[in-house]
Tab-separated table of C-alpha atoms in Angstrom:
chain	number	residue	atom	x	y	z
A	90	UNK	CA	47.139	-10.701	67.217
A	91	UNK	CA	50.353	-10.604	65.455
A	92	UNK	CA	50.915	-9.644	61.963
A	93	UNK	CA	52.601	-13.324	61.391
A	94	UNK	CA	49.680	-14.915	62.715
A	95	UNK	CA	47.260	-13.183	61.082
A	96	UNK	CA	48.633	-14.213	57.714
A	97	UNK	CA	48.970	-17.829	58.654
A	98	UNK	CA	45.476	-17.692	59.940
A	99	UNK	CA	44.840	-16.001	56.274
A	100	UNK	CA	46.485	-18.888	54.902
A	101	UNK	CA	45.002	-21.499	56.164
A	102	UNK	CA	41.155	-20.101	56.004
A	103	UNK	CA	42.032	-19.379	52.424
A	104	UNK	CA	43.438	-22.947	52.082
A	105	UNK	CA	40.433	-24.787	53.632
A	106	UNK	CA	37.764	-22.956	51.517
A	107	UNK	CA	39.634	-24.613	48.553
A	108	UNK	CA	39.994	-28.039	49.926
A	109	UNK	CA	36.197	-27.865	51.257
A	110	UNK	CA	35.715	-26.960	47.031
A	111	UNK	CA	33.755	-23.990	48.393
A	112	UNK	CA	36.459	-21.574	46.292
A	113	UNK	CA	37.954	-23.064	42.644
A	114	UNK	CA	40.896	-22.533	40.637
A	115	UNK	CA	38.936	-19.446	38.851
A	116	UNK	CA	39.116	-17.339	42.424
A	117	UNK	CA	43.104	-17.411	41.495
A	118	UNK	CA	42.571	-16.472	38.093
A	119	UNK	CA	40.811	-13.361	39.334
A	120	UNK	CA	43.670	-13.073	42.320
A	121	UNK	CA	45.923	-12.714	39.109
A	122	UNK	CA	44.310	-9.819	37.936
A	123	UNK	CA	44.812	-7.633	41.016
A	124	UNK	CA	47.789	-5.853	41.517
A	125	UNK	CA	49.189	-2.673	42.544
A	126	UNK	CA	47.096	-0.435	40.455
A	127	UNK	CA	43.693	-2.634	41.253
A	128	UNK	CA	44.400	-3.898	44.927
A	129	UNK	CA	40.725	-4.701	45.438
A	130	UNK	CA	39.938	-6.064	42.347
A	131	UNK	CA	38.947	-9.328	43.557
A	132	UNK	CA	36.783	-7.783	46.575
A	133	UNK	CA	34.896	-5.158	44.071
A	134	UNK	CA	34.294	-8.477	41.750
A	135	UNK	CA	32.875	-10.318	44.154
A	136	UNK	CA	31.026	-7.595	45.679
A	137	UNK	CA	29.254	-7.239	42.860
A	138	UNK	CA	28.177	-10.787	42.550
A	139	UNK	CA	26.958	-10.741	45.499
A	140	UNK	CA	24.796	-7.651	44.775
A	141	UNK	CA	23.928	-9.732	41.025
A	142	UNK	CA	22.784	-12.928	43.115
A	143	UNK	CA	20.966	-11.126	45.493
A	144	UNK	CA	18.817	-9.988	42.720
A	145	UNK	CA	18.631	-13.128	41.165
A	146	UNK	CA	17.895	-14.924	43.996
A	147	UNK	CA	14.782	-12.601	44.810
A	148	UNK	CA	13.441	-12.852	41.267
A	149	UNK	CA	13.797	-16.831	41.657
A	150	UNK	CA	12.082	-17.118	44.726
A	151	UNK	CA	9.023	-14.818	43.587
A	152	UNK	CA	8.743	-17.098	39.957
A	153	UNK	CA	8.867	-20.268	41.932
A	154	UNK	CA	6.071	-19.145	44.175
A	155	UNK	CA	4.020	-18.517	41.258
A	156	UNK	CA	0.665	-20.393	40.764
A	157	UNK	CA	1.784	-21.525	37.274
A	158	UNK	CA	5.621	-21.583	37.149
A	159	UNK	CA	7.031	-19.795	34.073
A	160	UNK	CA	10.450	-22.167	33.337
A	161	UNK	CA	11.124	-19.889	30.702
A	162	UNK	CA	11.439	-16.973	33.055
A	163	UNK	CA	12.844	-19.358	35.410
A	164	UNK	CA	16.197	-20.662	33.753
A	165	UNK	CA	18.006	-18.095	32.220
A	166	UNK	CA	18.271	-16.725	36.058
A	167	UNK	CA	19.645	-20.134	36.894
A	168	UNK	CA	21.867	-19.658	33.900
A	169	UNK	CA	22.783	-16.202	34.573
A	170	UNK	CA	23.872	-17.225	38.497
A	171	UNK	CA	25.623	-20.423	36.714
A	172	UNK	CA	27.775	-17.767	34.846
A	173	UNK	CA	28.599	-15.396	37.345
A	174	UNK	CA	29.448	-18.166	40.258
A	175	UNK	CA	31.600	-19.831	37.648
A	176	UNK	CA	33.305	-16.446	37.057
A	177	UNK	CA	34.555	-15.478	40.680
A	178	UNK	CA	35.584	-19.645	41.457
A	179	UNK	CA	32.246	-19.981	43.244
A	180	UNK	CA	32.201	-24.090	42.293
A	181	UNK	CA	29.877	-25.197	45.051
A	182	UNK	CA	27.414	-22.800	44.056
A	183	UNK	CA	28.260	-23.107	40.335
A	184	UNK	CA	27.349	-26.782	40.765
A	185	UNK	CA	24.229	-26.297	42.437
A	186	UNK	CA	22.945	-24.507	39.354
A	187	UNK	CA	23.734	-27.339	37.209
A	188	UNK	CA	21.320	-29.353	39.159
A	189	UNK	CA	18.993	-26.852	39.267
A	190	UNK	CA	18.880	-26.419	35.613
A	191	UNK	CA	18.326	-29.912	35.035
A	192	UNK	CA	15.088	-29.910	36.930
A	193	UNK	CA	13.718	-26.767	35.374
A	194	UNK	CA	14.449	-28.812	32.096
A	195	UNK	CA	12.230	-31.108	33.458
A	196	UNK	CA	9.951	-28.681	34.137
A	197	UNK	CA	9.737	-30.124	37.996
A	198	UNK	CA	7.936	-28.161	40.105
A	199	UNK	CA	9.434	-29.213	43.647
A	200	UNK	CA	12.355	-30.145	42.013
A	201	UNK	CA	13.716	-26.626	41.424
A	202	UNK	CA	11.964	-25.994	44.989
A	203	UNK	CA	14.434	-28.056	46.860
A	204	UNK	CA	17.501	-26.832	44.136
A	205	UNK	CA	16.601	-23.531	45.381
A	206	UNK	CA	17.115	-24.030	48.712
A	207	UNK	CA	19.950	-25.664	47.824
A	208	UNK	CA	21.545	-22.605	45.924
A	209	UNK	CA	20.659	-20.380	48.789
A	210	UNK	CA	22.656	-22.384	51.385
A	211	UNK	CA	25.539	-22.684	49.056
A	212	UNK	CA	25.642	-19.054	48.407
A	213	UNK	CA	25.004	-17.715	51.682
A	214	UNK	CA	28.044	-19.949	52.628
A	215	UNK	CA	30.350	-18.592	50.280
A	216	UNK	CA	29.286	-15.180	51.007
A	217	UNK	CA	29.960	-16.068	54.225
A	218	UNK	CA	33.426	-17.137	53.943
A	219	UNK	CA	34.493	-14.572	51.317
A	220	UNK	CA	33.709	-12.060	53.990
A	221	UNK	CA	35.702	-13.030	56.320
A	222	UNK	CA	38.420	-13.616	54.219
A	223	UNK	CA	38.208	-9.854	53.242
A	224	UNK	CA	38.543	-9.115	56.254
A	225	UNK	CA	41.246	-10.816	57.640
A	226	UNK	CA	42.792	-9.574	54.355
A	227	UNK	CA	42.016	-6.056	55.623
A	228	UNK	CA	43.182	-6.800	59.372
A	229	UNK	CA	46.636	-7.495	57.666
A	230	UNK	CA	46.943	-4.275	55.439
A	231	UNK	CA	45.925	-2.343	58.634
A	232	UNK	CA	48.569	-3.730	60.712
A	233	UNK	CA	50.709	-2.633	57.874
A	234	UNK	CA	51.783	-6.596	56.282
A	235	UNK	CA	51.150	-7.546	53.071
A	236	UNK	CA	48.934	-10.241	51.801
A	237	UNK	CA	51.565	-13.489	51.737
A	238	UNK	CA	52.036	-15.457	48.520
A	239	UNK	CA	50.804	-18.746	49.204
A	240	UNK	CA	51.986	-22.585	47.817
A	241	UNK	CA	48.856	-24.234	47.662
A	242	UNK	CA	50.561	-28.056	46.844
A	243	UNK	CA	47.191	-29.486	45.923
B	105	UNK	CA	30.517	13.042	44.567
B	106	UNK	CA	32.562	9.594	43.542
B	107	UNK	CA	30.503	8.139	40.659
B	108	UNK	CA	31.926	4.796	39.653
B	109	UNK	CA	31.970	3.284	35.985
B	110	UNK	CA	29.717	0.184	36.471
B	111	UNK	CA	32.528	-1.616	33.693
B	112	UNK	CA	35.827	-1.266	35.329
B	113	UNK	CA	34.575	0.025	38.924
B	114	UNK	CA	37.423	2.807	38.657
B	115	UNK	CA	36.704	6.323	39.703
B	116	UNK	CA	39.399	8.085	38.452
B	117	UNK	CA	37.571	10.325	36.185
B	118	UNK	CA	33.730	11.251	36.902
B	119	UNK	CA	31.275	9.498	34.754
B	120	UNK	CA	28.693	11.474	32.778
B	121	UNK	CA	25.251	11.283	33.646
B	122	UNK	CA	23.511	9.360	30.625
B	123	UNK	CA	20.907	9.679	28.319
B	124	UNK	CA	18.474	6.665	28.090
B	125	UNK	CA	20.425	5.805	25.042
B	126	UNK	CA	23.878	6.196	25.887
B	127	UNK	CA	25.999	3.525	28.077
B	128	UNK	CA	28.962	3.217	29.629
B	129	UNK	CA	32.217	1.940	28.400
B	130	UNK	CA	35.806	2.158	30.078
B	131	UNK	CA	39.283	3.017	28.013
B	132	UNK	CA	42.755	3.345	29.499
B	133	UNK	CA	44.639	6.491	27.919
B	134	UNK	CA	48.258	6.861	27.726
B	135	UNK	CA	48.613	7.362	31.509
B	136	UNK	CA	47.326	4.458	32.472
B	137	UNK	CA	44.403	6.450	33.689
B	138	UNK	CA	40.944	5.073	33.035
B	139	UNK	CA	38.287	7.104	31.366
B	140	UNK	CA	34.644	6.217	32.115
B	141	UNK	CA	32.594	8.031	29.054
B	142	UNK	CA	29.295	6.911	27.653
B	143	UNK	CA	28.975	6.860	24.105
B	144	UNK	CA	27.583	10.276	23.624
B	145	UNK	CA	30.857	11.583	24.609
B	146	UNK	CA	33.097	9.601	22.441
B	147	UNK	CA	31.105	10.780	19.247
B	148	UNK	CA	30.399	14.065	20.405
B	149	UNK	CA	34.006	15.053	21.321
B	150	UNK	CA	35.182	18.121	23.661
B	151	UNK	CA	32.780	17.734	26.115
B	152	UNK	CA	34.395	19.753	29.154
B	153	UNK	CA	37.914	18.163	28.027
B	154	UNK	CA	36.910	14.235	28.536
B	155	UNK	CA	37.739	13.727	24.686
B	156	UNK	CA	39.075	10.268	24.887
B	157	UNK	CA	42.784	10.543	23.789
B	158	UNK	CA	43.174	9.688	19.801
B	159	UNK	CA	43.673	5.972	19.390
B	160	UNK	CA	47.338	5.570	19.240
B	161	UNK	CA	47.509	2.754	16.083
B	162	UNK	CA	50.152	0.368	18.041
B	163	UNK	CA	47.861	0.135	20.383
B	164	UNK	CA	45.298	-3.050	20.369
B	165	UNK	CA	41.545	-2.032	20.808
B	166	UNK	CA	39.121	-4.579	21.859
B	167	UNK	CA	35.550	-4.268	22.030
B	168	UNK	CA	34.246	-6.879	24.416
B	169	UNK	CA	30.313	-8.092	24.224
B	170	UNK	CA	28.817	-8.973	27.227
B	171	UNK	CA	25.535	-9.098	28.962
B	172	UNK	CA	26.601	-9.857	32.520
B	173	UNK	CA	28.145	-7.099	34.461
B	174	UNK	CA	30.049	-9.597	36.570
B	175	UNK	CA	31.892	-11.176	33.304
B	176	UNK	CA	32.654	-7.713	31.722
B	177	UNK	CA	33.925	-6.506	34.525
B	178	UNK	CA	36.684	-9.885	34.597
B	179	UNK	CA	36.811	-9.873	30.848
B	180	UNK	CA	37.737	-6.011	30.828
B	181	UNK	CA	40.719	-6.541	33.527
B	182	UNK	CA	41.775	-9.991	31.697
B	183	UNK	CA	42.482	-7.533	28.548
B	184	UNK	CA	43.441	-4.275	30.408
B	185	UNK	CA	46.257	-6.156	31.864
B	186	UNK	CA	47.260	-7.602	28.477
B	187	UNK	CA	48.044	-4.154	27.380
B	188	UNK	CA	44.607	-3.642	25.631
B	189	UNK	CA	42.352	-0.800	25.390
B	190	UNK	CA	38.504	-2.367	25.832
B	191	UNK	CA	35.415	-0.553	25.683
B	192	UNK	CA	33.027	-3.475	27.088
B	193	UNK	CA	29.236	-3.035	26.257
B	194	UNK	CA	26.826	-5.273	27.312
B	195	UNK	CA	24.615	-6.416	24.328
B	196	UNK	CA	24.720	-7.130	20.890
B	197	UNK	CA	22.945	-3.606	19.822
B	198	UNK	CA	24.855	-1.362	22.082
B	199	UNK	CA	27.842	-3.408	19.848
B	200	UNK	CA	26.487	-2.425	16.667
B	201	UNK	CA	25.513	0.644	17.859
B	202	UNK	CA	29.262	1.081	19.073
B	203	UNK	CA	30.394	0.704	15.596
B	204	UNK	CA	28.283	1.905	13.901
B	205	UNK	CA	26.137	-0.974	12.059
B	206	UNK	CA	23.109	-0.364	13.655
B	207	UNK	CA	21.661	1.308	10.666
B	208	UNK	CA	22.380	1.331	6.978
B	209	UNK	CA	23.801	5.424	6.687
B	210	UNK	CA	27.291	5.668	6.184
B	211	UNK	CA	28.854	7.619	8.897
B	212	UNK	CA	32.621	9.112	8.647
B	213	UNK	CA	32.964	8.873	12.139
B	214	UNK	CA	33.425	5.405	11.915
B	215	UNK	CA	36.268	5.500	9.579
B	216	UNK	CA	38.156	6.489	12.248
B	217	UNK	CA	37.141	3.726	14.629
B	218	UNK	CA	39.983	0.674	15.005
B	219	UNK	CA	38.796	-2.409	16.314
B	220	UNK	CA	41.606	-4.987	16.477
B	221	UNK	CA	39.429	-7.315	18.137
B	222	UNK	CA	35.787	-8.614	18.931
B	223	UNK	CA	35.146	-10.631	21.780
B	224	UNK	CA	31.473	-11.640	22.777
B	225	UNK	CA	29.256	-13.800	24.787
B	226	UNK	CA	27.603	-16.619	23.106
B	227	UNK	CA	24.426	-16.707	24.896
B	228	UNK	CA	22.741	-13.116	25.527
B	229	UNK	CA	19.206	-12.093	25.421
B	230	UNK	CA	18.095	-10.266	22.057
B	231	UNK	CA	20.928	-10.750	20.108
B	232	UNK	CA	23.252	-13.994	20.619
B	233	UNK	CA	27.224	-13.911	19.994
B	234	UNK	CA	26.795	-15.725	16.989
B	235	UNK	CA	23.901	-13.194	15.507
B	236	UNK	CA	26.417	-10.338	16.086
B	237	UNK	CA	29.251	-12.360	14.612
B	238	UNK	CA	27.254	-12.626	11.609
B	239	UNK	CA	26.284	-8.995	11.960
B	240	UNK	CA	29.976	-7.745	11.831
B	241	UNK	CA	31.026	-10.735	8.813
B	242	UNK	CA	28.222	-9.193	7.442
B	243	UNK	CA	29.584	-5.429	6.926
B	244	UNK	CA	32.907	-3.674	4.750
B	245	UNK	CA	34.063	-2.201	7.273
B	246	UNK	CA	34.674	-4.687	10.435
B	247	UNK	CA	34.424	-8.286	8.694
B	248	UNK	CA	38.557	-8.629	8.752
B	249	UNK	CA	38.322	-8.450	12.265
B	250	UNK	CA	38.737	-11.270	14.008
B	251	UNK	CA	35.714	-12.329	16.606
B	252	UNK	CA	36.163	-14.292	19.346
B	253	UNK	CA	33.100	-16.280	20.785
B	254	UNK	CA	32.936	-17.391	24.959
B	255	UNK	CA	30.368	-19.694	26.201
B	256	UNK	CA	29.735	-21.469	29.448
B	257	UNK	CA	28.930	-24.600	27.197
B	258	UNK	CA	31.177	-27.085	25.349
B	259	UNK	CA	28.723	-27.563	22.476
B	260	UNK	CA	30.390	-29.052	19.629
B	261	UNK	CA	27.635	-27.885	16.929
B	262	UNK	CA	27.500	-24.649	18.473
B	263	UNK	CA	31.476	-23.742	18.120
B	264	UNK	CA	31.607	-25.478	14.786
B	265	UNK	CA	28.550	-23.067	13.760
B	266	UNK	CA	30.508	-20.114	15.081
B	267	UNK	CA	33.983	-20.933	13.721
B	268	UNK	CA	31.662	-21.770	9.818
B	269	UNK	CA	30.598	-18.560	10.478
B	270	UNK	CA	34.195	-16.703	10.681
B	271	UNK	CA	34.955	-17.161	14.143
B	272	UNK	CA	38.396	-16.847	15.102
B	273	UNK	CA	38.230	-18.170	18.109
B	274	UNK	CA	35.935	-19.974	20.424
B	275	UNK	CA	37.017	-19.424	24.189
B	276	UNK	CA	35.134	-21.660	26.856
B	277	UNK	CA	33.892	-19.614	30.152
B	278	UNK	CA	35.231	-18.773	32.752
B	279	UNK	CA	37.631	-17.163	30.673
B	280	UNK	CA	41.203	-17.224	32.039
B	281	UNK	CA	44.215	-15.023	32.005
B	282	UNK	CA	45.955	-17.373	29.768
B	283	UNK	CA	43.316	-17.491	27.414
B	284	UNK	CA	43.560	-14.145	26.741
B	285	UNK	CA	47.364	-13.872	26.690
B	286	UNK	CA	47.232	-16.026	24.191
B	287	UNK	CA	44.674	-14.282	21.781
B	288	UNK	CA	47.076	-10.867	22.927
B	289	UNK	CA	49.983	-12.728	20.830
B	290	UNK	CA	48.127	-13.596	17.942
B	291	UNK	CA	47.074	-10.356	17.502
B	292	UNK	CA	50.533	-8.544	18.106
B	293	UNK	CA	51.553	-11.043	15.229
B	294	UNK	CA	49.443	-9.151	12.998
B	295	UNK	CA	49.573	-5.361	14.302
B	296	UNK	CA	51.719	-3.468	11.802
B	297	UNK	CA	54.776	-2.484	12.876
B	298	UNK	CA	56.068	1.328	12.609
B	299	UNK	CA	58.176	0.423	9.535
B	300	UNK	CA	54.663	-0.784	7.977
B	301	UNK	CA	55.597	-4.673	7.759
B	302	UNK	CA	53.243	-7.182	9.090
B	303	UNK	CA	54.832	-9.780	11.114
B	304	UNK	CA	52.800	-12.911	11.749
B	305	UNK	CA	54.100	-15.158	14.931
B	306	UNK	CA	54.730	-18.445	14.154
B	307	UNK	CA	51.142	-20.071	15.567
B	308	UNK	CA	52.480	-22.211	17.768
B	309	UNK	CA	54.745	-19.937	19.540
B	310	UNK	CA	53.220	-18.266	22.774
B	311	UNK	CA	55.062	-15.244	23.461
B	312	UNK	CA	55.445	-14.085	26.751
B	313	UNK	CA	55.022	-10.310	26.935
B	314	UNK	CA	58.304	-9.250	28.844
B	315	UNK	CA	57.298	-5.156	28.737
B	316	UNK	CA	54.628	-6.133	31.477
B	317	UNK	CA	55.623	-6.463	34.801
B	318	UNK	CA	54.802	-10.113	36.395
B	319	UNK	CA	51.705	-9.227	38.394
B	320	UNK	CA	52.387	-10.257	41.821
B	321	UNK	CA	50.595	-13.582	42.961
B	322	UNK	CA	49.185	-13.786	46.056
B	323	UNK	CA	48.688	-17.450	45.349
B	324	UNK	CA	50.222	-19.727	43.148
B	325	UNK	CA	48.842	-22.491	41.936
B	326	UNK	CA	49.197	-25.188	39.402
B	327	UNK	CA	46.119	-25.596	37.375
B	328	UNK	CA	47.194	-28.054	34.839
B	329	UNK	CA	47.187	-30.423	37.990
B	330	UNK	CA	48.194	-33.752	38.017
B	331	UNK	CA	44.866	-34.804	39.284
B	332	UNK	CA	43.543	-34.333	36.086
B	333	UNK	CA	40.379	-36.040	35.042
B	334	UNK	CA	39.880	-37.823	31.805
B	335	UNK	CA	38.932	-35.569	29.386
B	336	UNK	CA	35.144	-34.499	28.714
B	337	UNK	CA	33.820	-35.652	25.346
B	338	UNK	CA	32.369	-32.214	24.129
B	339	UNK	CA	28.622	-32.665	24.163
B	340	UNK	CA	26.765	-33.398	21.047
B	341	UNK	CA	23.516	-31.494	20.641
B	342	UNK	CA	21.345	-32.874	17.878
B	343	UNK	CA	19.836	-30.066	16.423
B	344	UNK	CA	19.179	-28.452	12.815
B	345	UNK	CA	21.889	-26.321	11.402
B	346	UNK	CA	18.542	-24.214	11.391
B	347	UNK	CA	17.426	-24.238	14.675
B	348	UNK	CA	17.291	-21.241	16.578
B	349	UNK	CA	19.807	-20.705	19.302
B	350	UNK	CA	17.770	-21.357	22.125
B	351	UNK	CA	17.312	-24.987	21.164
B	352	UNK	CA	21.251	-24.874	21.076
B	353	UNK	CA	20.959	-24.482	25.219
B	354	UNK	CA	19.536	-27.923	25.492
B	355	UNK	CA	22.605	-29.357	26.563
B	356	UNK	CA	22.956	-33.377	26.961
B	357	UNK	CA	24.915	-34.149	29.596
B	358	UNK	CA	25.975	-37.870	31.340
B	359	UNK	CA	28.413	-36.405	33.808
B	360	UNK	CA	28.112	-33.688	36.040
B	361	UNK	CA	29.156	-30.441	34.302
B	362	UNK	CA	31.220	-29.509	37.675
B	363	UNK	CA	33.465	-31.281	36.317
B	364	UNK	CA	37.190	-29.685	35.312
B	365	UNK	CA	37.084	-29.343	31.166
B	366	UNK	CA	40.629	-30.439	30.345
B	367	UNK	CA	42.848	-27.797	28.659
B	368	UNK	CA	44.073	-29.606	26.258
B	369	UNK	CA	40.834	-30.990	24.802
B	370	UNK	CA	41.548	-30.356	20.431
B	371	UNK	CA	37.863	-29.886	19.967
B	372	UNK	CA	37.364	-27.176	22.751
B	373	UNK	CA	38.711	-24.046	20.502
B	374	UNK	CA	40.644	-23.964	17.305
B	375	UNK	CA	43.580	-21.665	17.632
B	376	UNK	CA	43.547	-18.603	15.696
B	377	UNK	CA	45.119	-17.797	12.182
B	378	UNK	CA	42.446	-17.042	9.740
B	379	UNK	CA	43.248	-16.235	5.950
B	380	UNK	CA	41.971	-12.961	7.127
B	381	UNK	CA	45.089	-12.088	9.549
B	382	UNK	CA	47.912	-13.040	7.137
């Protein structure tokens, strides 16, 4: 594929994971910070949220199949995800944790059960996509183009 | 063998195997270069030549608080690329610890430590932002420096409790670039200059620092859109001024907390400018 197309293909992935509110304004904020002297910032960030939600996602699963659910234990990892997905511009999955700590408020068993699920599939979708945004990013800087400066006029 | 500091990711320099009670912090010498030491080898200097270069006084020094990796990690760049040194540590002990509160001996070391700034978490397991912050009021030798609280929650009790307190500053998460530019020229206001007068911006002048080069933006993007939503009411939490800071996290909300916080909310932060900086 040509290097043009590849960074109009960039684009417009990029673009779409925005408009679908998958990415947020933050995921700039951290584009911001890389630069010449940190030209994977934003890939080793979000790497290691992804390695930090793994975890948390584990731990969440085993205290929700508890016999007697431990809320305590249970919503500062909710909290914890909340934080980090709000740090990289992960807003669908951000959101998700609201909900979820509203139920655990509640203390609502199945409630959390369902916002659980719920997390996961927002997650693994945004893993999802970020990956193949890396990579795209790293077909271009292979084919020797740079990463284009995009307008987003939204 | 790359090791890689688990602060700043950079593996420049090889970090030290630690101790159980040493940790890792991250501090950008003259060069640019970062160093990756844990706090054994700042206080026990000349270990095989990682010294950390002496702090050079024009320079700003910010010791960031922070129990998620993710966050100090962001919050570490955010400064590092406002011209700050940061050693990030990621509780309220390994803060204390850092300067040297953690126990009531005197130590000379810590006459030679310069903090220009404190930045911390609100919410963090043992010791909350706002315990430290009363930690460091607390002491001689760091209460003149000004402390900065973030939180993921607009709580109105809970910043006016941490600005009561001596808060400079009360930043909401995720913290953003222009957040911290903006506590970066408040404090340059205030850094003596080589002549030994203290200058003190005008507070409502935000100074662009022109010595940096403009990182390059791979996207731009307007974030003070015009699609802006009315304004969130920060949430009230009704709770005793003596509550403990857990009951703080029982946040009342009617609208979905998804929701954009506007920037220009008055209640949000108070901008700095403490009797202490004059």
């Amino acid at each position: 594929m040509e290097l043009v197309q590849m960074q109009k293909s960039l684009q417009d992935y990029t673009k779409s994971l925005f408009l679908d509110g998958v990415l947020d304004s933050q995921f700039l904020q951290l584009q911001q910070l890389q630069d010449e002297s940190n030209p994977d910032f934003v890939s080793q960030v979000v790497t290691l949220f992804f390695q930090d939600s793994d975890r948390i996602l584990n731990d969440l699963s085993l205290s929700l199949d508890q016999q007697v659910v431990d809320f305590k234990k249970v919503d500062p990892h909710v909290h914890q995800l909340k934080g980090s997905s709000s740090s990289i511009g992960a807003q669908r999955v951000k959101n998700a944790c609201v909900v979820f700590r509203n139920f655990c408020e509640q203390q609502n068993v199945e409630g959390c059960h369902r916002c659980l699920q719920q997390v996961k599939k927002e997650y693994y979708l945004v893993k999802n996509r970020l990956e193949t945004l890396f990579k795209l990013e790293q077909q271009i800087v292979a084919s020797g183009g740079m990463i284009p400066a995009m307008e987003l006029g939204f | 063998k790359e090791n890689r500091c688990e602060l700043c990711f950079s593996s420049l320099l090889p970090c030290f195997v630690s101790s159980p009670l040493s940790y890792y912090y991250s501090s950008m010498a003259k060069d640019g270069g970062v160093s990756c030491l844990r706090s054994s080898e700042m206080l026990n200097v000349g270990i095989g030549g990682m010294e950390p270069p002496p702090l050079d006084l024009d320079e700003v020094h910010v010791l960031a608080v922070d129990d998620s990796l993710v966050d100090r990690i962001v919050i570490e760049r955010l400064l590092r690329i406002t011209s700050c040194k940061v050693t990030a540590v990621d509780s309220g002990w390994r803060a204390l610890e850092f300067l040297g509160l953690d126990n009531d001996k005197a130590s000379d070391e810590f006459d030679k430590l310069k903090v220009d700034m404190i930045i911390t978490d609100y919410c963090m397991p043992g010791m909350t932002g706002y315990e430290l912050l009363k930690k460091i009021k607390e002491s001689s030798s760091f209460r003149q420096v000004p402390v900065v609280i973030m939180s993921s929650e607009n709580v109105l009790t809970r910043i006016d409790r941490c600005l009561e307190e001596g808060a400079e500053d009360f930043l909401l998460k995720p913290v953003k670039l222009a957040d911290v530019k903006r506590l970066r020229s408040c404090l340059t206001g205030d850094v003596k200059l080589s002549n030994g007068n203290k200058r003190k911006l005008p507070e409502d002048s935000v100074s662009v620092d022109t010595s940096l080069p403009p990182p390059p933006l791979s996207l731009t993007f307007s974030t003070n859109s015009s699609d802006s939503s009315p304004p969130l009411s920060p949430v009230e939490v009704f709770s005793s001024p003596l509550s403990s800071p857990e009951d703080d996290d029982d946040v009342l909300t009617s609208s979905p907390e998804g929701s954009p916080m506007s920037e220009e909310s008055p209640i949000r932060r108070q901008k700095m400018g403490s009797p202490g900086l004059d």
